[in-house]
mmCIF file of C-alpha atoms and ligand atoms in Angstrom:
data_model
loop_
_atom_site.group_PDB
_atom_site.id
_atom_site.type_symbol
_atom_site.label_atom_id
_atom_site.label_comp_id
_atom_site.label_asym_id
_atom_site.label_seq_id
_atom_site.Cartn_x
_atom_site.Cartn_y
_atom_site.Cartn_z
ATOM 1 C CA MET A 737 -62.481 5.667 -33.673
ATOM 2 C CA THR A 738 -62.730 8.581 -36.113
ATOM 3 C CA ASP A 739 -65.500 11.123 -36.618
ATOM 4 C CA THR A 740 -66.447 9.319 -39.821
ATOM 5 C CA ASP A 741 -67.115 6.059 -37.954
ATOM 6 C CA LEU A 742 -69.712 7.847 -35.833
ATOM 7 C CA THR A 743 -71.518 9.343 -38.829
ATOM 8 C CA HIS A 744 -74.943 7.967 -39.613
ATOM 9 C CA PRO A 745 -75.238 6.829 -43.308
ATOM 10 C CA GLN A 746 -77.893 9.495 -43.902
ATOM 11 C CA GLN A 747 -75.569 12.192 -42.510
ATOM 12 C CA ALA A 748 -72.668 10.859 -44.581
ATOM 13 C CA HIS A 749 -74.837 11.128 -47.718
ATOM 14 C CA GLN A 750 -75.875 14.675 -46.811
ATOM 15 C CA SER A 751 -72.294 15.638 -46.161
ATOM 16 C CA HIS A 752 -71.210 14.273 -49.580
ATOM 17 C CA GLU A 753 -73.947 16.365 -51.171
ATOM 18 C CA ALA A 754 -72.854 19.433 -49.220
ATOM 19 C CA VAL A 755 -69.228 18.938 -50.275
ATOM 20 C CA ALA A 756 -70.227 18.547 -53.927
ATOM 21 C CA GLN A 757 -72.503 21.610 -53.733
ATOM 22 C CA LEU A 758 -69.918 23.888 -52.170
ATOM 23 C CA ARG A 759 -67.155 22.711 -54.514
ATOM 24 C CA GLU A 760 -69.350 23.571 -57.516
ATOM 25 C CA ILE A 761 -70.257 26.985 -56.098
ATOM 26 C CA ALA A 762 -66.628 27.830 -55.305
ATOM 27 C CA LEU A 763 -65.691 27.029 -58.906
ATOM 28 C CA GLY A 764 -68.739 28.864 -60.244
ATOM 29 C CA ALA A 765 -66.573 31.361 -62.134
ATOM 30 C CA MET A 766 -65.834 28.524 -64.539
ATOM 31 C CA SER A 767 -69.523 28.234 -65.493
ATOM 32 C CA ALA A 768 -69.776 31.939 -66.290
ATOM 33 C CA ALA A 769 -66.467 31.853 -68.175
ATOM 34 C CA ALA A 770 -67.553 28.780 -70.163
ATOM 35 C CA VAL A 771 -70.818 30.453 -71.217
ATOM 36 C CA ARG A 772 -68.860 33.548 -72.275
ATOM 37 C CA ALA A 773 -66.304 31.449 -74.186
ATOM 38 C CA ALA A 774 -69.064 29.582 -76.049
ATOM 39 C CA LEU A 775 -70.662 32.913 -76.971
ATOM 40 C CA ARG A 776 -67.422 34.497 -78.135
ATOM 41 C CA LEU A 777 -66.506 31.409 -80.143
ATOM 42 C CA GLY A 778 -69.978 31.390 -81.689
ATOM 43 C CA VAL A 779 -70.662 27.714 -80.928
ATOM 44 C CA ALA A 780 -74.415 28.093 -80.436
ATOM 45 C CA GLU A 781 -74.752 30.082 -83.673
ATOM 46 C CA GLU A 782 -72.774 27.540 -85.690
ATOM 47 C CA LEU A 783 -74.481 24.427 -84.321
ATOM 48 C CA GLY A 784 -77.665 23.905 -86.312
ATOM 49 C CA ASP A 785 -80.547 21.516 -85.721
ATOM 50 C CA THR A 786 -78.384 18.564 -86.737
ATOM 51 C CA PRO A 787 -75.906 17.398 -84.068
ATOM 52 C CA ALA A 788 -72.261 17.948 -85.032
ATOM 53 C CA THR A 789 -68.940 16.352 -84.147
ATOM 54 C CA VAL A 790 -66.435 18.360 -82.166
ATOM 55 C CA GLU A 791 -64.086 18.312 -85.157
ATOM 56 C CA GLU A 792 -66.760 19.848 -87.400
ATOM 57 C CA LEU A 793 -67.562 22.509 -84.826
ATOM 58 C CA ALA A 794 -63.892 23.192 -84.114
ATOM 59 C CA GLN A 795 -63.315 23.893 -87.767
ATOM 60 C CA THR A 796 -66.230 26.323 -88.097
ATOM 61 C CA VAL A 797 -65.415 28.253 -84.911
ATOM 62 C CA SER A 798 -61.614 28.074 -85.342
ATOM 63 C CA ALA A 799 -60.862 26.180 -82.129
ATOM 64 C CA GLU A 800 -58.536 23.392 -81.060
ATOM 65 C CA PRO A 801 -60.784 20.261 -81.097
ATOM 66 C CA ARG A 802 -59.662 18.648 -77.818
ATOM 67 C CA ALA A 803 -59.992 21.931 -75.910
ATOM 68 C CA LEU A 804 -63.388 22.582 -77.495
ATOM 69 C CA ARG A 805 -64.566 19.104 -76.409
ATOM 70 C CA ARG A 806 -63.565 19.958 -72.835
ATOM 71 C CA LEU A 807 -65.467 23.235 -72.987
ATOM 72 C CA LEU A 808 -68.578 21.528 -74.389
ATOM 73 C CA ARG A 809 -68.375 18.705 -71.838
ATOM 74 C CA ALA A 810 -68.231 21.257 -69.008
ATOM 75 C CA LEU A 811 -71.235 23.141 -70.416
ATOM 76 C CA ALA A 812 -73.148 19.903 -71.051
ATOM 77 C CA SER A 813 -72.740 19.036 -67.356
ATOM 78 C CA HIS A 814 -74.975 22.093 -66.765
ATOM 79 C CA GLY A 815 -77.462 21.166 -69.500
ATOM 80 C CA ILE A 816 -76.033 23.681 -71.986
ATOM 81 C CA PHE A 817 -75.528 21.539 -75.138
ATOM 82 C CA ALA A 818 -75.836 17.741 -74.849
ATOM 83 C CA GLU A 819 -73.312 15.082 -75.787
ATOM 84 C CA GLN A 820 -74.914 12.187 -77.636
ATOM 85 C CA PRO A 821 -73.850 8.520 -77.283
ATOM 86 C CA ASP A 822 -71.997 8.785 -80.632
ATOM 87 C CA GLY A 823 -69.975 11.733 -79.254
ATOM 88 C CA ARG A 824 -71.700 14.398 -81.348
ATOM 89 C CA PHE A 825 -73.076 17.518 -79.662
ATOM 90 C CA ALA A 826 -76.641 18.782 -79.975
ATOM 91 C CA HIS A 827 -78.522 21.862 -78.828
ATOM 92 C CA THR A 828 -80.612 21.870 -75.642
ATOM 93 C CA ASP A 829 -83.276 24.427 -74.701
ATOM 94 C CA ALA A 830 -80.630 26.269 -72.642
ATOM 95 C CA SER A 831 -77.948 26.328 -75.358
ATOM 96 C CA ARG A 832 -80.481 27.628 -77.925
ATOM 97 C CA LEU A 833 -80.952 30.720 -75.734
ATOM 98 C CA LEU A 834 -77.338 31.656 -76.521
ATOM 99 C CA ARG A 835 -78.328 32.227 -80.167
ATOM 100 C CA ALA A 836 -79.232 35.789 -81.169
ATOM 101 C CA ASP A 837 -82.240 34.507 -83.154
ATOM 102 C CA ALA A 838 -83.811 32.506 -80.268
ATOM 103 C CA PRO A 839 -87.277 33.827 -79.319
ATOM 104 C CA ARG A 840 -86.244 34.592 -75.726
ATOM 105 C CA SER A 841 -82.537 34.937 -76.491
ATOM 106 C CA LEU A 842 -80.194 35.599 -73.559
ATOM 107 C CA ARG A 843 -77.171 36.179 -75.760
ATOM 108 C CA TYR A 844 -76.500 39.822 -74.870
ATOM 109 C CA ILE A 845 -77.556 39.452 -71.255
ATOM 110 C CA SER A 846 -75.087 36.559 -70.868
ATOM 111 C CA LEU A 847 -72.316 38.580 -72.501
ATOM 112 C CA TRP A 848 -73.117 41.622 -70.364
ATOM 113 C CA SER A 849 -73.136 39.572 -67.148
ATOM 114 C CA THR A 850 -69.639 38.318 -67.939
ATOM 115 C CA GLU A 851 -68.039 41.509 -69.315
ATOM 116 C CA PRO A 852 -64.402 42.144 -68.297
ATOM 117 C CA TRP A 853 -65.417 44.674 -65.604
ATOM 118 C CA THR A 854 -67.377 41.989 -63.752
ATOM 119 C CA TRP A 855 -64.196 39.912 -63.353
ATOM 120 C CA GLN A 856 -62.460 42.908 -61.791
ATOM 121 C CA ALA A 857 -65.339 43.704 -59.459
ATOM 122 C CA TRP A 858 -66.421 40.305 -58.055
ATOM 123 C CA PRO A 859 -63.180 39.640 -56.129
ATOM 124 C CA ARG A 860 -63.881 42.844 -54.179
ATOM 125 C CA LEU A 861 -67.286 41.755 -52.943
ATOM 126 C CA ASP A 862 -66.033 41.477 -49.360
ATOM 127 C CA GLU A 863 -64.956 45.162 -49.519
ATOM 128 C CA ALA A 864 -68.390 46.143 -50.830
ATOM 129 C CA VAL A 865 -70.068 44.155 -48.071
ATOM 130 C CA ARG A 866 -67.868 45.870 -45.453
ATOM 131 C CA SER A 867 -68.545 49.369 -46.781
ATOM 132 C CA GLY A 868 -72.014 48.869 -48.287
ATOM 133 C CA LYS A 869 -70.731 50.831 -51.297
ATOM 134 C CA SER A 870 -69.802 50.363 -54.959
ATOM 135 C CA VAL A 871 -66.210 49.289 -55.667
ATOM 136 C CA PHE A 872 -66.078 51.289 -58.922
ATOM 137 C CA PRO A 873 -64.675 54.588 -57.560
ATOM 138 C CA ASP A 874 -61.834 52.623 -55.980
ATOM 139 C CA LEU A 875 -61.231 50.391 -58.997
ATOM 140 C CA HIS A 876 -61.549 52.953 -61.787
ATOM 141 C CA GLY A 877 -61.630 56.370 -60.089
ATOM 142 C CA LYS A 878 -65.165 57.034 -61.357
ATOM 143 C CA GLN A 879 -68.780 55.935 -61.175
ATOM 144 C CA PHE A 880 -69.963 52.869 -63.105
ATOM 145 C CA PHE A 881 -71.868 54.602 -65.941
ATOM 146 C CA ASP A 882 -69.089 57.178 -66.395
ATOM 147 C CA TYR A 883 -66.604 54.302 -66.609
ATOM 148 C CA LEU A 884 -68.777 52.447 -69.147
ATOM 149 C CA HIS A 885 -69.292 55.430 -71.431
ATOM 150 C CA GLU A 886 -65.809 56.958 -71.120
ATOM 151 C CA ASP A 887 -63.493 53.950 -70.774
ATOM 152 C CA ALA A 888 -65.318 50.829 -71.920
ATOM 153 C CA PRO A 889 -67.477 51.696 -74.964
ATOM 154 C CA GLU A 890 -67.803 48.038 -75.985
ATOM 155 C CA SER A 891 -69.151 47.177 -72.542
ATOM 156 C CA ALA A 892 -71.486 50.180 -72.727
ATOM 157 C CA GLU A 893 -72.809 48.923 -76.059
ATOM 158 C CA MET A 894 -73.228 45.426 -74.633
ATOM 159 C CA PHE A 895 -75.105 46.856 -71.647
ATOM 160 C CA ASP A 896 -77.516 48.752 -73.915
ATOM 161 C CA ARG A 897 -78.083 45.688 -76.110
ATOM 162 C CA ALA A 898 -78.668 43.510 -73.040
ATOM 163 C CA MET A 899 -81.171 45.981 -71.587
ATOM 164 C CA SER A 900 -82.961 46.241 -74.933
ATOM 165 C CA GLN A 901 -83.042 42.450 -75.262
ATOM 166 C CA SER A 902 -84.587 42.037 -71.835
ATOM 167 C CA SER A 903 -86.975 44.907 -72.592
ATOM 168 C CA VAL A 904 -88.449 43.248 -75.677
ATOM 169 C CA GLN A 905 -90.533 40.766 -73.686
ATOM 170 C CA SER A 906 -91.187 43.051 -70.722
ATOM 171 C CA ALA A 907 -92.286 45.847 -73.110
ATOM 172 C CA LYS A 908 -95.163 43.642 -74.290
ATOM 173 C CA ASP A 909 -96.135 42.881 -70.700
ATOM 174 C CA VAL A 910 -95.882 46.525 -69.584
ATOM 175 C CA THR A 911 -97.852 47.725 -72.609
ATOM 176 C CA ALA A 912 -100.585 45.217 -71.858
ATOM 177 C CA ALA A 913 -100.660 46.021 -68.122
ATOM 178 C CA LEU A 914 -100.572 49.815 -68.314
ATOM 179 C CA ASP A 915 -103.963 51.545 -68.495
ATOM 180 C CA LEU A 916 -103.399 54.792 -70.407
ATOM 181 C CA THR A 917 -106.978 56.036 -70.322
ATOM 182 C CA GLY A 918 -106.869 59.852 -70.299
ATOM 183 C CA VAL A 919 -103.091 59.956 -70.811
ATOM 184 C CA ASP A 920 -101.837 62.163 -73.675
ATOM 185 C CA THR A 921 -98.124 62.187 -72.864
ATOM 186 C CA VAL A 922 -95.824 59.657 -71.266
ATOM 187 C CA ALA A 923 -92.168 60.100 -70.226
ATOM 188 C CA ASP A 924 -89.918 57.071 -69.856
ATOM 189 C CA ILE A 925 -87.163 58.048 -67.417
ATOM 190 C CA GLY A 926 -83.967 55.995 -67.823
ATOM 191 C CA GLY A 927 -85.865 54.250 -70.595
ATOM 192 C CA GLY A 928 -82.768 52.849 -72.290
ATOM 193 C CA GLN A 929 -83.003 52.707 -76.074
ATOM 194 C CA GLY A 930 -86.768 53.165 -75.894
ATOM 195 C CA ILE A 931 -88.167 49.690 -76.552
ATOM 196 C CA VAL A 932 -90.925 50.169 -73.964
ATOM 197 C CA LEU A 933 -91.779 53.686 -75.175
ATOM 198 C CA ALA A 934 -91.908 52.564 -78.824
ATOM 199 C CA SER A 935 -94.183 49.700 -77.867
ATOM 200 C CA LEU A 936 -96.543 52.088 -76.012
ATOM 201 C CA LEU A 937 -96.608 54.551 -78.929
ATOM 202 C CA GLU A 938 -97.366 51.757 -81.367
ATOM 203 C CA ARG A 939 -100.271 50.513 -79.289
ATOM 204 C CA HIS A 940 -101.752 53.988 -78.670
ATOM 205 C CA PRO A 941 -101.738 55.996 -81.942
ATOM 206 C CA ALA A 942 -102.671 59.325 -80.276
ATOM 207 C CA LEU A 943 -100.072 59.063 -77.513
ATOM 208 C CA ARG A 944 -96.967 61.261 -77.449
ATOM 209 C CA GLY A 945 -93.850 60.322 -75.529
ATOM 210 C CA ALA A 946 -90.430 61.412 -74.291
ATOM 211 C CA LEU A 947 -87.421 59.226 -73.643
ATOM 212 C CA LEU A 948 -84.802 60.409 -71.163
ATOM 213 C CA ASP A 949 -81.516 58.574 -70.743
ATOM 214 C CA LEU A 950 -77.780 59.255 -70.758
ATOM 215 C CA PRO A 951 -76.535 60.964 -73.978
ATOM 216 C CA GLY A 952 -74.638 57.888 -75.201
ATOM 217 C CA VAL A 953 -77.776 55.767 -74.903
ATOM 218 C CA ILE A 954 -80.088 58.314 -76.533
ATOM 219 C CA ALA A 955 -77.652 58.480 -79.473
ATOM 220 C CA THR A 956 -78.427 54.816 -80.184
ATOM 221 C CA ALA A 957 -82.173 54.984 -79.454
ATOM 222 C CA ASP A 958 -84.572 52.636 -81.224
ATOM 223 C CA PRO A 959 -84.651 53.710 -84.920
ATOM 224 C CA ARG A 960 -88.478 53.935 -84.762
ATOM 225 C CA LEU A 961 -88.058 56.901 -82.380
ATOM 226 C CA ARG A 962 -85.219 58.636 -84.189
ATOM 227 C CA GLU A 963 -85.543 61.196 -86.994
ATOM 228 C CA GLY A 964 -87.156 59.537 -89.989
ATOM 229 C CA GLY A 965 -88.501 56.679 -87.861
ATOM 230 C CA ALA A 966 -92.162 55.647 -87.922
ATOM 231 C CA LEU A 967 -92.832 57.074 -84.437
ATOM 232 C CA ALA A 968 -90.438 60.041 -84.534
ATOM 233 C CA ASP A 969 -93.155 62.713 -84.918
ATOM 234 C CA ARG A 970 -94.681 61.613 -81.585
ATOM 235 C CA ALA A 971 -91.401 61.014 -79.730
ATOM 236 C CA ARG A 972 -89.011 63.425 -78.059
ATOM 237 C CA LEU A 973 -85.504 62.204 -77.254
ATOM 238 C CA VAL A 974 -84.002 63.853 -74.180
ATOM 239 C CA PRO A 975 -80.350 63.203 -73.401
ATOM 240 C CA GLY A 976 -79.636 63.933 -69.752
ATOM 241 C CA ASP A 977 -79.076 62.790 -66.201
ATOM 242 C CA CYS A 978 -82.297 62.141 -64.296
ATOM 243 C CA ARG A 979 -80.465 62.677 -61.007
ATOM 244 C CA VAL A 980 -79.741 66.259 -62.077
ATOM 245 C CA ASP A 981 -82.909 67.327 -63.895
ATOM 246 C CA ILE A 982 -85.960 65.919 -65.644
ATOM 247 C CA PRO A 983 -87.018 68.660 -68.082
ATOM 248 C CA ILE A 984 -90.171 66.884 -69.242
ATOM 249 C CA ARG A 985 -93.827 67.658 -68.550
ATOM 250 C CA ALA A 986 -95.989 64.542 -68.958
ATOM 251 C CA ASP A 987 -99.230 63.008 -67.705
ATOM 252 C CA LEU A 988 -97.462 59.789 -66.789
ATOM 253 C CA TYR A 989 -93.838 59.138 -65.801
ATOM 254 C CA LEU A 990 -92.606 55.594 -66.274
ATOM 255 C CA ILE A 991 -89.625 54.527 -64.157
ATOM 256 C CA LYS A 992 -88.701 50.944 -64.958
ATOM 257 C CA ASN A 993 -85.701 49.122 -63.532
ATOM 258 C CA ILE A 994 -83.707 52.223 -62.733
ATOM 259 C CA LEU A 995 -84.330 52.771 -59.006
ATOM 260 C CA GLU A 996 -81.692 50.133 -58.324
ATOM 261 C CA TRP A 997 -78.744 52.353 -57.487
ATOM 262 C CA ASP A 998 -77.881 53.957 -54.102
ATOM 263 C CA ASP A 999 -80.856 55.365 -52.207
ATOM 264 C CA GLU A 1000 -79.616 58.965 -52.554
ATOM 265 C CA SER A 1001 -79.722 58.666 -56.379
ATOM 266 C CA THR A 1002 -83.190 57.124 -56.172
ATOM 267 C CA ALA A 1003 -84.365 59.902 -53.846
ATOM 268 C CA ARG A 1004 -82.955 62.601 -56.159
ATOM 269 C CA THR A 1005 -84.550 61.028 -59.236
ATOM 270 C CA LEU A 1006 -87.947 60.825 -57.544
ATOM 271 C CA ARG A 1007 -87.592 64.412 -56.302
ATOM 272 C CA ASN A 1008 -86.836 65.525 -59.877
ATOM 273 C CA VAL A 1009 -89.935 63.715 -61.134
ATOM 274 C CA VAL A 1010 -91.974 65.437 -58.450
ATOM 275 C CA SER A 1011 -90.544 68.844 -59.496
ATOM 276 C CA ALA A 1012 -91.214 68.214 -63.198
ATOM 277 C CA ALA A 1013 -94.737 66.819 -62.880
ATOM 278 C CA SER A 1014 -98.022 68.645 -62.388
ATOM 279 C CA PRO A 1015 -100.348 67.795 -59.491
ATOM 280 C CA GLY A 1016 -102.330 64.656 -60.316
ATOM 281 C CA ALA A 1017 -99.694 63.276 -62.710
ATOM 282 C CA ARG A 1018 -99.166 59.513 -62.522
ATOM 283 C CA VAL A 1019 -95.780 58.020 -61.661
ATOM 284 C CA VAL A 1020 -95.490 54.316 -62.435
ATOM 285 C CA ILE A 1021 -92.511 52.488 -60.983
ATOM 286 C CA ILE A 1022 -91.739 48.991 -62.259
ATOM 287 C CA GLU A 1023 -89.219 46.745 -60.517
ATOM 288 C CA ASN A 1024 -88.243 43.146 -59.769
ATOM 289 C CA LEU A 1025 -88.742 42.553 -56.050
ATOM 290 C CA VAL A 1026 -86.490 40.368 -53.914
ATOM 291 C CA ASP A 1027 -89.416 39.266 -51.759
ATOM 292 C CA GLU A 1028 -91.610 38.338 -54.736
ATOM 293 C CA THR A 1029 -89.040 36.820 -57.042
ATOM 294 C CA VAL A 1030 -89.502 33.680 -59.118
ATOM 295 C CA SER A 1031 -85.756 33.005 -58.927
ATOM 296 C CA MET A 1032 -83.967 33.849 -55.707
ATOM 297 C CA LYS A 1033 -80.596 32.781 -57.152
ATOM 298 C CA PHE A 1034 -80.905 35.176 -60.116
ATOM 299 C CA THR A 1035 -82.347 38.109 -58.163
ATOM 300 C CA THR A 1036 -79.858 37.871 -55.306
ATOM 301 C CA ALA A 1037 -76.986 37.638 -57.821
ATOM 302 C CA MET A 1038 -78.248 40.801 -59.558
ATOM 303 C CA ASP A 1039 -78.665 42.425 -56.150
ATOM 304 C CA LEU A 1040 -74.977 41.865 -55.327
ATOM 305 C CA LEU A 1041 -73.846 42.919 -58.811
ATOM 306 C CA LEU A 1042 -75.772 46.175 -58.281
ATOM 307 C CA LEU A 1043 -73.998 46.647 -54.940
ATOM 308 C CA LEU A 1044 -70.643 46.247 -56.699
ATOM 309 C CA ASN A 1045 -71.260 48.463 -59.711
ATOM 310 C CA VAL A 1046 -73.588 51.253 -58.581
ATOM 311 C CA GLY A 1047 -73.766 50.722 -54.811
ATOM 312 C CA GLY A 1048 -77.375 49.765 -55.452
ATOM 313 C CA ARG A 1049 -79.796 46.951 -54.769
ATOM 314 C CA LYS A 1050 -82.903 45.082 -55.723
ATOM 315 C CA HIS A 1051 -85.776 46.286 -53.562
ATOM 316 C CA THR A 1052 -88.310 44.588 -51.370
ATOM 317 C CA LYS A 1053 -91.872 45.865 -51.544
ATOM 318 C CA GLU A 1054 -91.345 47.698 -48.241
ATOM 319 C CA SER A 1055 -88.025 49.347 -49.159
ATOM 320 C CA LEU A 1056 -89.501 50.727 -52.380
ATOM 321 C CA LEU A 1057 -92.654 51.959 -50.641
ATOM 322 C CA THR A 1058 -90.479 53.767 -48.092
ATOM 323 C CA LEU A 1059 -88.672 55.639 -50.894
ATOM 324 C CA ILE A 1060 -91.991 56.447 -52.581
ATOM 325 C CA ASP A 1061 -93.330 57.890 -49.307
ATOM 326 C CA GLN A 1062 -90.158 59.891 -48.713
ATOM 327 C CA ALA A 1063 -90.463 61.443 -52.181
ATOM 328 C CA GLY A 1064 -93.918 62.729 -51.275
ATOM 329 C CA LEU A 1065 -95.726 60.586 -53.835
ATOM 330 C CA ARG A 1066 -99.127 59.136 -53.043
ATOM 331 C CA ARG A 1067 -99.098 55.328 -53.145
ATOM 332 C CA GLY A 1068 -101.679 53.565 -55.279
ATOM 333 C CA GLU A 1069 -102.196 50.002 -56.375
ATOM 334 C CA ILE A 1070 -99.331 47.490 -56.684
ATOM 335 C CA ARG A 1071 -99.907 45.119 -59.584
ATOM 336 C CA VAL A 1072 -98.132 42.125 -61.103
ATOM 337 C CA VAL A 1073 -96.864 42.855 -64.636
ATOM 338 C CA ASN A 1074 -95.404 39.393 -65.180
ATOM 339 C CA PRO A 1075 -93.935 36.771 -62.825
ATOM 340 C CA SER A 1076 -90.796 38.860 -62.247
ATOM 341 C CA LEU A 1077 -92.041 42.476 -62.433
ATOM 342 C CA HIS A 1078 -94.290 44.533 -60.143
ATOM 343 C CA MET A 1079 -95.884 47.872 -60.995
ATOM 344 C CA PHE A 1080 -96.289 50.539 -58.282
ATOM 345 C CA GLU A 1081 -98.933 53.101 -59.250
ATOM 346 C CA CYS A 1082 -98.308 56.495 -57.608
ATOM 347 C CA THR A 1083 -99.662 60.003 -58.126
ATOM 348 C CA LEU A 1084 -98.410 63.467 -57.434
ATOM 349 C CA PRO A 1085 -100.701 64.893 -54.760
ATOM 350 C CA GLY A 1086 -102.876 67.777 -55.965
HETATM 351 C C1 LIG B 2378 -81.422 48.658 -66.040
HETATM 352 S S1 LIG B 2378 -81.530 49.806 -67.334
HETATM 353 C C2 LIG B 2378 -83.279 49.918 -67.560
HETATM 354 C C3 LIG B 2378 -83.657 50.451 -68.899
HETATM 355 C C4 LIG B 2378 -85.168 50.512 -69.171
HETATM 356 N N1 LIG B 2378 -85.876 51.375 -68.233
HETATM 357 C C5 LIG B 2378 -85.756 49.131 -69.172
HETATM 358 O O1 LIG B 2378 -86.420 48.755 -68.205
HETATM 359 O O2 LIG B 2378 -85.508 48.401 -70.119
HETATM 360 C C6 LIG B 2378 -81.102 51.315 -66.521
HETATM 361 C C7 LIG B 2378 -81.103 52.526 -67.449
HETATM 362 O O3 LIG B 2378 -80.840 53.686 -66.681
HETATM 363 C C8 LIG B 2378 -80.010 54.518 -67.458
HETATM 364 N N2 LIG B 2378 -79.330 55.478 -66.584
HETATM 365 C C9 LIG B 2378 -78.327 55.229 -65.702
HETATM 366 N N3 LIG B 2378 -77.975 56.354 -65.064
HETATM 367 C C10 LIG B 2378 -78.783 57.324 -65.553
HETATM 368 C C11 LIG B 2378 -78.909 58.709 -65.277
HETATM 369 N N4 LIG B 2378 -78.133 59.291 -64.352
HETATM 370 N N5 LIG B 2378 -79.841 59.427 -65.956
HETATM 371 C C12 LIG B 2378 -80.635 58.835 -66.873
HETATM 372 N N6 LIG B 2378 -80.558 57.507 -67.177
HETATM 373 C C13 LIG B 2378 -79.647 56.777 -66.513
HETATM 374 C C14 LIG B 2378 -79.079 53.549 -68.144
HETATM 375 O O4 LIG B 2378 -78.422 54.132 -69.248
HETATM 376 C C15 LIG B 2378 -80.062 52.467 -68.516
HETATM 377 O O5 LIG B 2378 -80.632 52.688 -69.779
#
């Protein structure tokens, strides 16, 4: 008698499901690669509202038809594009998100998540888990952002576009959630290309603002904030490193999705905010929280990617509050900005 003979039908079914699940996960790199290939080929952009044959698509995206069919079939098994009974392919809600013109487009975020550096870093996850540190110094002899800006300018550009794309929706939510009563000046620290700051300045015509980020990012700031832009006379662009110095005096410091690197960098950044700000200034920290996430698979994946690239992490409510306390900031209210973002109101003690 074999082990299988002893297995209850219910257990056998569960074990088939477990085998299928683990096989799919172990081959998960294919899914990411297939999304990237579809993006680089431009399939989602070329496929309109009318379903198309593989041959038609292959011609427009310059691909070999049989190989393209295999790519589309693999993606369709995940609900990205759908094969119709007549063999033509149509868009699905998920495949439309790969288009740059989709209302909640994930085009640049999908490209960023599958950039060449990610394929070098993921195989070293076991090393990162052993050491608890980024693999970048070992892989490239430098820190992640230095590598991006010095050695991989296309990836740096993709990163900035991805951050700006994800900021477009969250900027509306942050602008709606943030009470700026009595605030004359706001500083967005690590504010990327300034989508959130521009949105705040547009909503509050008397507000003035400063945007601090790395020099390469500031150079490509939102045109509304740059010289000649509609908001330029109320915006100051500050290229710099917030771990070294924050040379900005403001009533409110906004720190959104940057306290995700190693704790020492977070501590230094918060200390620099504390040194720059006057007593009573507000410090508003906005983050996705692992313990309040709407998608554990997405947040835990980002958490591990942050471990690999910057030795960082996604926080829990408690871990962030600990860092806030250590910086000497006074905790205030914690509010929901949208289903995936929480806002921690803090003040500099008087
Ligand atoms: C995840 S993005 C968040 C951008 C923006 N706050 C938002 O929520 O859309 C992190 C930002 O931190 C910036 N950054 C990384 N290291 C930095 C440093 N040492 N000083 C200033 N900015 C930095 C990056 O360039 C990037 O724009």
